[in-house]
CSV table of C-alpha atoms in Angstrom, one decimal:
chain,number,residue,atom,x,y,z
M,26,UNK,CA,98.5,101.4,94.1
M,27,UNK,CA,102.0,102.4,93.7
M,28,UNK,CA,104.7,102.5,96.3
M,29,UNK,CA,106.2,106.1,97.2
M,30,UNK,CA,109.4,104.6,97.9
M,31,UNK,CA,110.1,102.8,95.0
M,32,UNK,CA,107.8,105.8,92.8
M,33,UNK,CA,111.1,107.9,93.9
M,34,UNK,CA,113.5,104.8,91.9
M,35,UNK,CA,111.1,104.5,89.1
M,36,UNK,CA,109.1,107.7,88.6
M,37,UNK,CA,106.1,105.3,86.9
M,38,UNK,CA,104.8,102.1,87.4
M,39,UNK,CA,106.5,100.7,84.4
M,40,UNK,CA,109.6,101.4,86.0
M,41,UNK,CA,111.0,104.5,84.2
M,42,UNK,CA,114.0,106.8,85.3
M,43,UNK,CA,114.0,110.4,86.1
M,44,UNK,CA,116.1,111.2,82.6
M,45,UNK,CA,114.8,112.5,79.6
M,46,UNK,CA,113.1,109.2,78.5
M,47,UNK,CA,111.2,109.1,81.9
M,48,UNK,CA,110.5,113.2,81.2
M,49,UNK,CA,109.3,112.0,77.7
M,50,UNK,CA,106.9,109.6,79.6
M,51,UNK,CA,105.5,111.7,81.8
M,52,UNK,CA,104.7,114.0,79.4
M,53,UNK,CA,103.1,111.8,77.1
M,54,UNK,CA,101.3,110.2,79.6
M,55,UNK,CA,100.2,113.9,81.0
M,56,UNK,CA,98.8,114.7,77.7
M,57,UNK,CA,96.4,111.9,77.8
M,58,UNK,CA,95.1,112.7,81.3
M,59,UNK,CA,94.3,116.1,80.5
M,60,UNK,CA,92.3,115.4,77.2
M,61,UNK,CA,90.7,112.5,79.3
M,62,UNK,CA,89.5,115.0,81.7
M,63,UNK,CA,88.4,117.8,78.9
M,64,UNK,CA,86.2,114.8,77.6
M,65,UNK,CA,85.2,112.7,81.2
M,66,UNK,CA,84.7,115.8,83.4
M,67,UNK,CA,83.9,118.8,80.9
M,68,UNK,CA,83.2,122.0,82.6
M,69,UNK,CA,81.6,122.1,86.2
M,70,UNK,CA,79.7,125.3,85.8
M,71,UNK,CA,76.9,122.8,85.3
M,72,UNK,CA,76.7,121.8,81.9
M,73,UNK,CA,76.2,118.3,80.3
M,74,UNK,CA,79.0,116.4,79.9
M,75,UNK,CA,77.1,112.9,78.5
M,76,UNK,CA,77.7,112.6,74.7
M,77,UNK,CA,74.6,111.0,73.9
M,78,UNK,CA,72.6,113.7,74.9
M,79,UNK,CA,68.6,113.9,76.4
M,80,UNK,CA,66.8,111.2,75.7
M,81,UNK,CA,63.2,110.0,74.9
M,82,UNK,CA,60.6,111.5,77.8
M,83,UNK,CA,60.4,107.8,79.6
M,84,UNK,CA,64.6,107.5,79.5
M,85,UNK,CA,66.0,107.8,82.8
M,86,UNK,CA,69.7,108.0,83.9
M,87,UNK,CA,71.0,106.2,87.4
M,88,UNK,CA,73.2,108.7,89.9
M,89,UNK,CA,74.9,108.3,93.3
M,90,UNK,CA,74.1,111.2,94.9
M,91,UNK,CA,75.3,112.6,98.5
M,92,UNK,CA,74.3,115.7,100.9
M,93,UNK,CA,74.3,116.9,104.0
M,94,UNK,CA,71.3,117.9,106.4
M,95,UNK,CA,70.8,118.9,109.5
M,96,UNK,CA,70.3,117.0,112.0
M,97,UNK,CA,66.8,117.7,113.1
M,98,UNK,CA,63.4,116.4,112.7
M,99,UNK,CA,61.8,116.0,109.5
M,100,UNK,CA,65.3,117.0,107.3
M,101,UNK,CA,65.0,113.6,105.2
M,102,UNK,CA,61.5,113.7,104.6
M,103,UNK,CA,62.0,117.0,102.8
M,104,UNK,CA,64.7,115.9,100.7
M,105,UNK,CA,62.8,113.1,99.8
M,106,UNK,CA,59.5,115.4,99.0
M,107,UNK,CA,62.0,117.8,96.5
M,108,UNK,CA,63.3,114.3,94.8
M,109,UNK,CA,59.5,113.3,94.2
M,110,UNK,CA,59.0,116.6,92.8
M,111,UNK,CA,61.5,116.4,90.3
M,112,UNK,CA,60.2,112.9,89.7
M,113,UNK,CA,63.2,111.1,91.0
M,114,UNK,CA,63.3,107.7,92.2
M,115,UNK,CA,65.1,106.7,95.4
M,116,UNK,CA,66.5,103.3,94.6
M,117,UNK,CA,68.6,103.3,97.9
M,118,UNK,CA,69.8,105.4,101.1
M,119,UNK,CA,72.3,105.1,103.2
M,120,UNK,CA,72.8,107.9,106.3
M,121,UNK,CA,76.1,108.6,107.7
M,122,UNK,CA,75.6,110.5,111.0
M,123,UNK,CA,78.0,113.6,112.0
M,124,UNK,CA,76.9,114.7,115.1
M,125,UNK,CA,74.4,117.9,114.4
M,126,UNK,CA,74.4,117.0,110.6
M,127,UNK,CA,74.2,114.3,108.7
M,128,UNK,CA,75.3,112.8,105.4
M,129,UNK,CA,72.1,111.4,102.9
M,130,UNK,CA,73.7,109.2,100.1
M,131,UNK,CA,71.3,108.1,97.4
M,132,UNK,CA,71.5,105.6,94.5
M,133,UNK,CA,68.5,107.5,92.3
M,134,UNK,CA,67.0,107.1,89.1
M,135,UNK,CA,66.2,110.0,87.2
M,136,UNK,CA,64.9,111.4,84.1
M,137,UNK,CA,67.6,111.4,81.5
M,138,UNK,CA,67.3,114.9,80.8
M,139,UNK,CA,67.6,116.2,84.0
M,140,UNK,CA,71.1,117.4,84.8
M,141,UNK,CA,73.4,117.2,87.4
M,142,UNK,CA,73.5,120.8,88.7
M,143,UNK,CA,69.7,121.0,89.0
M,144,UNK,CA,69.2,117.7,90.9
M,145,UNK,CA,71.7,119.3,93.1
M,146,UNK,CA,69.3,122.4,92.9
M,147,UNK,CA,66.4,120.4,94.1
M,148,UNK,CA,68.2,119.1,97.2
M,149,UNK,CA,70.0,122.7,97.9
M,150,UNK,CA,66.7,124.3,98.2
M,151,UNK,CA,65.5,121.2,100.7
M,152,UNK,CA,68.1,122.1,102.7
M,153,UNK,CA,70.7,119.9,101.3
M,154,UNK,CA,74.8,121.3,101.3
M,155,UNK,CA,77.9,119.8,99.7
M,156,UNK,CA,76.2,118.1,97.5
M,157,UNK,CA,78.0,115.5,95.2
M,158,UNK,CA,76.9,113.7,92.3
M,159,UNK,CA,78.4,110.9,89.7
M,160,UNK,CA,77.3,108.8,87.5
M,161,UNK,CA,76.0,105.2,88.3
M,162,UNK,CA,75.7,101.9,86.8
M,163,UNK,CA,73.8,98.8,87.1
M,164,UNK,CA,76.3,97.5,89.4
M,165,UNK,CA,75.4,99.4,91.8
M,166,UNK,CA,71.6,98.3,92.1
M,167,UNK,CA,73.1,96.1,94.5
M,168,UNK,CA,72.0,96.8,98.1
M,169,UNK,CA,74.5,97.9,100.3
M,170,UNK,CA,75.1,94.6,102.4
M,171,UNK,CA,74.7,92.6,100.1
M,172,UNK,CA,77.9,94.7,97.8
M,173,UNK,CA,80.0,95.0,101.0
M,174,UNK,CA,79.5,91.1,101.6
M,175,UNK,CA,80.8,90.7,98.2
M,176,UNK,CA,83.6,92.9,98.1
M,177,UNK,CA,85.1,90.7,101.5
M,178,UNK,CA,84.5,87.8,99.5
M,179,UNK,CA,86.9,88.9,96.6
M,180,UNK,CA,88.9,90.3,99.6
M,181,UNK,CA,89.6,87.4,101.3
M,182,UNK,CA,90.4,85.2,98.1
M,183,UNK,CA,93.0,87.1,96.7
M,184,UNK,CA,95.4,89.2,98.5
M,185,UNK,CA,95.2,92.1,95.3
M,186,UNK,CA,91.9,92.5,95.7
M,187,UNK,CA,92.3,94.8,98.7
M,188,UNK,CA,92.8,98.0,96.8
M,189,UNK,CA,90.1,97.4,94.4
M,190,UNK,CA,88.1,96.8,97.7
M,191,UNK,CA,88.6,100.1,98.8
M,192,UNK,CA,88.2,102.1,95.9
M,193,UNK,CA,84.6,100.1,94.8
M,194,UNK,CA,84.1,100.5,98.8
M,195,UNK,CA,84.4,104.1,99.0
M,196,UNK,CA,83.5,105.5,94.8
M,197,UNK,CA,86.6,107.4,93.0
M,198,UNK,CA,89.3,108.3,95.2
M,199,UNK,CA,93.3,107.3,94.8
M,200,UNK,CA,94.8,103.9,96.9
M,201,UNK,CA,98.5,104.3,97.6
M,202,UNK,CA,100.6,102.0,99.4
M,203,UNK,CA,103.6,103.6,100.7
M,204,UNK,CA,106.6,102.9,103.9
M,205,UNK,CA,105.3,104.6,107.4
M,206,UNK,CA,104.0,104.0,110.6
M,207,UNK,CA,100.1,104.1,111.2
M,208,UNK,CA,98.2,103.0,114.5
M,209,UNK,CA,96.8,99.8,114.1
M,210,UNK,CA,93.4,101.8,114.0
M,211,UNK,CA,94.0,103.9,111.5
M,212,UNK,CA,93.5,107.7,111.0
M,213,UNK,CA,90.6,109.8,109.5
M,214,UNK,CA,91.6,113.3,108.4
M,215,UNK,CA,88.8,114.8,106.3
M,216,UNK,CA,89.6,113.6,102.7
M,217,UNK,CA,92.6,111.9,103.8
M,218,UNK,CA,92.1,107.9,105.0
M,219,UNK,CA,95.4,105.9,106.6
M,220,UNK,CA,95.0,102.5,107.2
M,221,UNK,CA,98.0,100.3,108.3
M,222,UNK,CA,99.2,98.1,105.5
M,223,UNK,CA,99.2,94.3,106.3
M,224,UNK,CA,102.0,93.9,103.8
M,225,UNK,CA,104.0,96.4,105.5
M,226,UNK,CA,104.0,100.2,105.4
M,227,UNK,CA,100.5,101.9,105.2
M,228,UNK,CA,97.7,102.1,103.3
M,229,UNK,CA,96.3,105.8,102.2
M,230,UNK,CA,93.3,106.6,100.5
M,231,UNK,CA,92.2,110.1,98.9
M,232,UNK,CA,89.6,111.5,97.7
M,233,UNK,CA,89.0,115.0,96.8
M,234,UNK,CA,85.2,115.7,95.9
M,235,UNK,CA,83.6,114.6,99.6
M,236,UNK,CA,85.2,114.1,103.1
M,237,UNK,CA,85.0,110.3,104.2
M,238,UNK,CA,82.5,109.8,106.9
M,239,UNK,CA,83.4,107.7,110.3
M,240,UNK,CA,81.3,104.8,108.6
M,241,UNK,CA,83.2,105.2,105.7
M,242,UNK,CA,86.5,104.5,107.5
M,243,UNK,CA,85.2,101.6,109.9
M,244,UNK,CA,84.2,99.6,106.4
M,245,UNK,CA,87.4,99.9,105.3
M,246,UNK,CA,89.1,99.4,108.1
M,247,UNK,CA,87.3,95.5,108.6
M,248,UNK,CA,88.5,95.5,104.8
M,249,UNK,CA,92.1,95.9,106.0
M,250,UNK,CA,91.9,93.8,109.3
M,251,UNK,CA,90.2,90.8,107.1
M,252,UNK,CA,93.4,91.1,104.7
M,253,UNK,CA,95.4,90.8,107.8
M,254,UNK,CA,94.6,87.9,109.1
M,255,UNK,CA,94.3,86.0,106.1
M,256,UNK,CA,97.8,86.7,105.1
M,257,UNK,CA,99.1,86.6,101.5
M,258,UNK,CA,97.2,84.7,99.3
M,259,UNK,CA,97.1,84.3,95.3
M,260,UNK,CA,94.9,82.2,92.8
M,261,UNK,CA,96.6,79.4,92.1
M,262,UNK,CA,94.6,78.1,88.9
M,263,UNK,CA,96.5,77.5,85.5
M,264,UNK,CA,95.2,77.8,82.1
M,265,UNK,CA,97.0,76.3,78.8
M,266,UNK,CA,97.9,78.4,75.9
M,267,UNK,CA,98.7,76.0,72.6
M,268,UNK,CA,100.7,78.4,70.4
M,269,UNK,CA,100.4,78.3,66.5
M,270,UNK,CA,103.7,75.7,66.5
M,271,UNK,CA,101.5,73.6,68.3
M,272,UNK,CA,103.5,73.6,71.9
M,273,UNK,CA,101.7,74.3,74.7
M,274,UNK,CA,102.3,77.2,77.4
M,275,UNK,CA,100.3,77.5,80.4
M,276,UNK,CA,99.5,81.1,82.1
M,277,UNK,CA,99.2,81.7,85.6
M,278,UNK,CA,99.3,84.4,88.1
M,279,UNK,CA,102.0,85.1,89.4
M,280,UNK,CA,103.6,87.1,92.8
M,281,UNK,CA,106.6,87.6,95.2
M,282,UNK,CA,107.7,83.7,95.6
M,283,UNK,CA,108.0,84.3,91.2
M,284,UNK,CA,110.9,86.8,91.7
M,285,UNK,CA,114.1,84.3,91.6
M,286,UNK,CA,112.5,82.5,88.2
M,287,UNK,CA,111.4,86.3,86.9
M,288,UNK,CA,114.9,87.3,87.5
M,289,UNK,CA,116.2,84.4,85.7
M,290,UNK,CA,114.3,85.5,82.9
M,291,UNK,CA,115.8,88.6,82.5
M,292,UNK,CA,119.6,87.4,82.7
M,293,UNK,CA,118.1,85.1,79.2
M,294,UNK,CA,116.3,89.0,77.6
M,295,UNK,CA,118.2,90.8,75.7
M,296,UNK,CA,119.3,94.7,76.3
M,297,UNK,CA,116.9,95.7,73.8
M,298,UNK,CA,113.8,93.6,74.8
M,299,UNK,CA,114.8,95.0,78.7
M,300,UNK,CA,114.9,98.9,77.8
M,301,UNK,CA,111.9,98.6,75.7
M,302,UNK,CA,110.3,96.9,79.2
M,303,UNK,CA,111.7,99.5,81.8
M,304,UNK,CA,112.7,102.5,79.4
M,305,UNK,CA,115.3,102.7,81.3
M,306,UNK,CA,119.1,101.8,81.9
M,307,UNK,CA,118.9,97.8,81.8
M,308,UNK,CA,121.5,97.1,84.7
M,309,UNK,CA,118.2,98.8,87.1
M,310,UNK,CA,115.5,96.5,85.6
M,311,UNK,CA,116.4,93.6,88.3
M,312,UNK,CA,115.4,95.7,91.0
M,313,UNK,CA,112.1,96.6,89.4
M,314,UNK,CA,111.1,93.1,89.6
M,315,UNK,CA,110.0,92.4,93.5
M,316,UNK,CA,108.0,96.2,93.1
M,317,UNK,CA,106.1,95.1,90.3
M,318,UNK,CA,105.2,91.5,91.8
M,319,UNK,CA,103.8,92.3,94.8
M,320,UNK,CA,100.0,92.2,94.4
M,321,UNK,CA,99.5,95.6,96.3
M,322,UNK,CA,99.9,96.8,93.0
M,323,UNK,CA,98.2,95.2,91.1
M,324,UNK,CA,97.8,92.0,89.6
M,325,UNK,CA,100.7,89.8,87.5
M,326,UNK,CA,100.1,87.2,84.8
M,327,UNK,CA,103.4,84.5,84.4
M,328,UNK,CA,103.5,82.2,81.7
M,329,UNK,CA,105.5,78.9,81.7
M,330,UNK,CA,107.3,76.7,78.9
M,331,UNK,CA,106.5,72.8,78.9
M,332,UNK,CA,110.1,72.8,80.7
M,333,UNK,CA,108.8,75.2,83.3
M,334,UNK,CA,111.0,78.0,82.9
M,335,UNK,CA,109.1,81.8,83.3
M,336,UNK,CA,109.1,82.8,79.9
M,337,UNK,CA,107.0,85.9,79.9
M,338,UNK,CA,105.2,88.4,82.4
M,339,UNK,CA,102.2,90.5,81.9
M,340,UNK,CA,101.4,93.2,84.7
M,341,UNK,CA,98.7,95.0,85.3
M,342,UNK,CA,99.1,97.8,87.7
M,343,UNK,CA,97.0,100.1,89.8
M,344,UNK,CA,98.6,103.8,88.6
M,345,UNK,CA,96.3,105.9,91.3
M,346,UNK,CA,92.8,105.8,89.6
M,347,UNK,CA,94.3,104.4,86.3
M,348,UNK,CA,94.8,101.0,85.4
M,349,UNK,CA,98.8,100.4,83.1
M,350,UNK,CA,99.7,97.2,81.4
M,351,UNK,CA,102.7,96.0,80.7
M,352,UNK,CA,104.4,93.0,79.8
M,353,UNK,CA,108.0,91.7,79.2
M,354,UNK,CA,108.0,88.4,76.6
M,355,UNK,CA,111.8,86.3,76.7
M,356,UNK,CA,113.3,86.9,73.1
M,357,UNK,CA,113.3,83.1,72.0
M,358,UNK,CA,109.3,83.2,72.3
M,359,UNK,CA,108.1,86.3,71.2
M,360,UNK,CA,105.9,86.6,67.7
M,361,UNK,CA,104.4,83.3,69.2
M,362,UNK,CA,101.1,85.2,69.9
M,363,UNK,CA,101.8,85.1,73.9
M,364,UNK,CA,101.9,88.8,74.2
M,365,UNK,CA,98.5,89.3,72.6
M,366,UNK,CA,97.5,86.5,74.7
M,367,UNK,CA,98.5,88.0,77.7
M,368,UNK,CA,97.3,91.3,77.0
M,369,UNK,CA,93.7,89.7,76.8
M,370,UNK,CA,93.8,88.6,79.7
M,371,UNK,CA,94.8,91.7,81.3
M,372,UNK,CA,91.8,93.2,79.7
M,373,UNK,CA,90.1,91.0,81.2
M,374,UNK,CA,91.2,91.1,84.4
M,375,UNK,CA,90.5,95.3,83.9
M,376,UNK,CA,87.1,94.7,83.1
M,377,UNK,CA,86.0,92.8,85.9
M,378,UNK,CA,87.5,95.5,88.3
M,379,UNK,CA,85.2,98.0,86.3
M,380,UNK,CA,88.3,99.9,84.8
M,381,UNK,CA,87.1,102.4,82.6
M,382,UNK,CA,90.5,102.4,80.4
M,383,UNK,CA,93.9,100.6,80.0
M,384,UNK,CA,96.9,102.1,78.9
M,385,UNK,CA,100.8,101.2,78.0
M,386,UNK,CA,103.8,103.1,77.9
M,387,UNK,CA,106.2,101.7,75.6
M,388,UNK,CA,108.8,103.8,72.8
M,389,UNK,CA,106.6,104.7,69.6
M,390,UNK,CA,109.2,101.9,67.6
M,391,UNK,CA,107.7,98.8,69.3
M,392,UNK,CA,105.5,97.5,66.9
M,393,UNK,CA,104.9,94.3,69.0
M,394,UNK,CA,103.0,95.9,71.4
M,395,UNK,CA,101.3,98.8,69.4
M,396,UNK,CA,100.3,95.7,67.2
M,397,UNK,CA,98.8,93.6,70.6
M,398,UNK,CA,97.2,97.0,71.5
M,399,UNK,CA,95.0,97.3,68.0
M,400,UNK,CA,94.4,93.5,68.1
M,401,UNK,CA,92.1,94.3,71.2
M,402,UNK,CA,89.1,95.9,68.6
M,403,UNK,CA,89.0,98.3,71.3
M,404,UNK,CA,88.9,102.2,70.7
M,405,UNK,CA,92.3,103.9,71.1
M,406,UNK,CA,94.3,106.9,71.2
M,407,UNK,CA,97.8,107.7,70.8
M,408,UNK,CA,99.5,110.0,72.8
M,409,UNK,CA,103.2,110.5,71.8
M,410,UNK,CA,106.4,112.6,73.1
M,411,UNK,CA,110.2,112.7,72.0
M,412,UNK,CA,109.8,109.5,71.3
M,413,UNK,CA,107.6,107.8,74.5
M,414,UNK,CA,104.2,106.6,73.4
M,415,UNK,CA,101.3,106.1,75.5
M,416,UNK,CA,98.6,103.7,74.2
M,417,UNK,CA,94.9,104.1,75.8
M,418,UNK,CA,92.2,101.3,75.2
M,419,UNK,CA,88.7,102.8,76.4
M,420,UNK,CA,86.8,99.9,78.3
M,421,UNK,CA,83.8,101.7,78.6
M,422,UNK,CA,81.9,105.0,78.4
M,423,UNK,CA,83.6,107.6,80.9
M,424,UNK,CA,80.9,108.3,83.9
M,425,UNK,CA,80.3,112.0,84.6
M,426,UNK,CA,82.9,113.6,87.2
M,427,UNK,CA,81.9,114.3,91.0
M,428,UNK,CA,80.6,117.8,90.9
């Protein structure tokens, strides 16, 4: 999630300016997206866009599917007939009720070779409109309950979890939490969710492949009311990290009650180690800090020295429907292995919240970080401009785009 306010100071996540160093970010950054989408999406006049191509007869492929009926008698039952006929299985169903329509969304499992645009063929000539369709995994076998009651559970533990909530809640749309005023009840405009921000500000959710549906919005709004009235609340478990000297560190996570120790930190960084952080003027990295600890967006990683001084910070940040990391290690410990260390973690961290891909903006002549990057064993690509250089670790296979 990223704040529009503070977007406005730092025109990216990582805290970049609007000068030619942040114009060299964007950039770079922009030239990753759109070979992301050339590869993820490919062209939506229907062809394939999975590289492993059909496979064997009995392969089949899981897809979360939605469409829209009429609301009359015997509507489902021939949507279901032209799914049998295609020899689709209907693994779940959930109906979201519009008044003389309604909205049919499916978890099915399909043949591998069939593709997208004829599944949606089979339901268009059931009847079926707007029809949607992505890619699903095993994850979401889950029956509904059963997912929502977990997603409240990892709600109400941690108060960062509430974005990834949402967007696992409601499938691939963009969480931003920016300043406003929004009715305790929240809005529903079409594509458009606001949902009043326990933290302050609201909360706005987009998605531009489906309209949400008023079920869709009362979910997430007992997602947001929950959040409220548990107030802030962070992990508070500790791990130790021995580093090659033998000394031990310990890592923990970290949020907004970290910000006087984080800024004591800094005054001990040097300019370099701060621009190659914020890439931008140092004397505006200070003000960064409270942005980047809240846990709206996204999660923070502190480490400690035996003395219990903050010595480094690793942040992974929610950057719309993409996942950034970046960390900051205090010059008197780094090339101790605690970036790396960090870094894993964050990885870690990405995978659980079923990121598909992780990158890090940093300038093309830190070799600290492009070194913690290739230490992952993960695939990578390189996006560089004037300078800027945008590192992307793939987590997993890209799923096929909404259609």
């Amino acid at each position: 999630m990223a704040d529009d306010s503070a977007e406005k100071k730092t025109g990216t996540a990582t805290g970049a300016t609007t000068g030619p160093w942040h114009r060299a970010t964007l950039a770079a950054r922009n030239g990753w997206r759109a070979w992301r989408a050339r590869e993820q999406y490919g062209e939506r006049s229907g062809k394939s866009t999975r590289a492993d191509g059909p496979g064997p007869d009995d392969a089949t492929a899981l897809w979360r599917v939605r469409t829209t009926v009429r609301e009359e008698p015997g509507s489902l039952a021939r949507v279901c007939s032209a799914l049998a006929a295609g020899r689709v299985d209907i693994l779940t169903l959930q109906t979201h009720p519009l008044g003389d329509r309604t909205v049919d969304e499916f978890l099915l499992r399909t043949p591998a070779a069939l593709e997208p645009h004829e599944l949606a063929r089979l339901l268009s000539e059931a009847g079926g409109s707007e029809t949607w369709t992505e890619r699903a995994d095993a994850h979401d076998l889950v029956d509904t309950p059963t997912r929502i009651l977990g997603l409240a559970t990892r709600a109400a533990l941690d108060t960062a979890e509430l974005p990834l909530a949402l967007r696992t809640l409601l499938g691939r749309c963009t969480i931003r939490s920016v300043p406003g005023d929004t009715p305790a009840e929240g809005t529903l405009e079409g594509t458009l969710l606001r949902l009043p921000d326990p933290a302050g500000g609201e909360i706005v959710v987009e998605r531009h492949h489906v309209p949400f549906t008023p079920t869709e919005f009362a979910r997430a709004h007992a997602l947001v009311e929950l959040d409220a009235r548990l107030g802030r609340r962070t992990p508070r478990e500790q791990h130790a990290l021995t580093l090659p000297e033998g000394r031990a560190v310990t890592i923990r996570r970290a949020d907004e009650g970290d910000l006087e120790a984080a800024l004591a930190m800094h005054a001990r960084c040097s300019k370099q180690t701060l621009s190659r952080r914020y890439h931008g003027p140092v004397k505006d990295a200070d003000r960064y800090l409270r942005h980047l600890l809240s846990p709206r967006l996204g999660r923070t990683l502190a480490v400690e020295s035996p003395a219990g001084e903050l010595v480094a910070l690793g942040h992974l940040l929610w950057d719309g429907d993409e996942t950034e990391a970046a960390l900051l290690v205090e010059d008197a410990w780094q090339r101790r292995g605690i970036g790396s260390a960090l870094l894993r973690r964050l990885i870690g961290m990405a995978r659980e919240t079923r990121c598909e891909s992780v990158y890090a903006v940093t300038q093309s002549s830190n070799t600290g970080m492009v070194a913690a990057m290739r230490g992952l064993g993960l695939p990578l690509d390189y996006q560089v401009e004037e300078g800027t250089l945008v590192v992307t670790a793939a987590l997993a296979s890209a799923a096929v785009a909404p259609r």
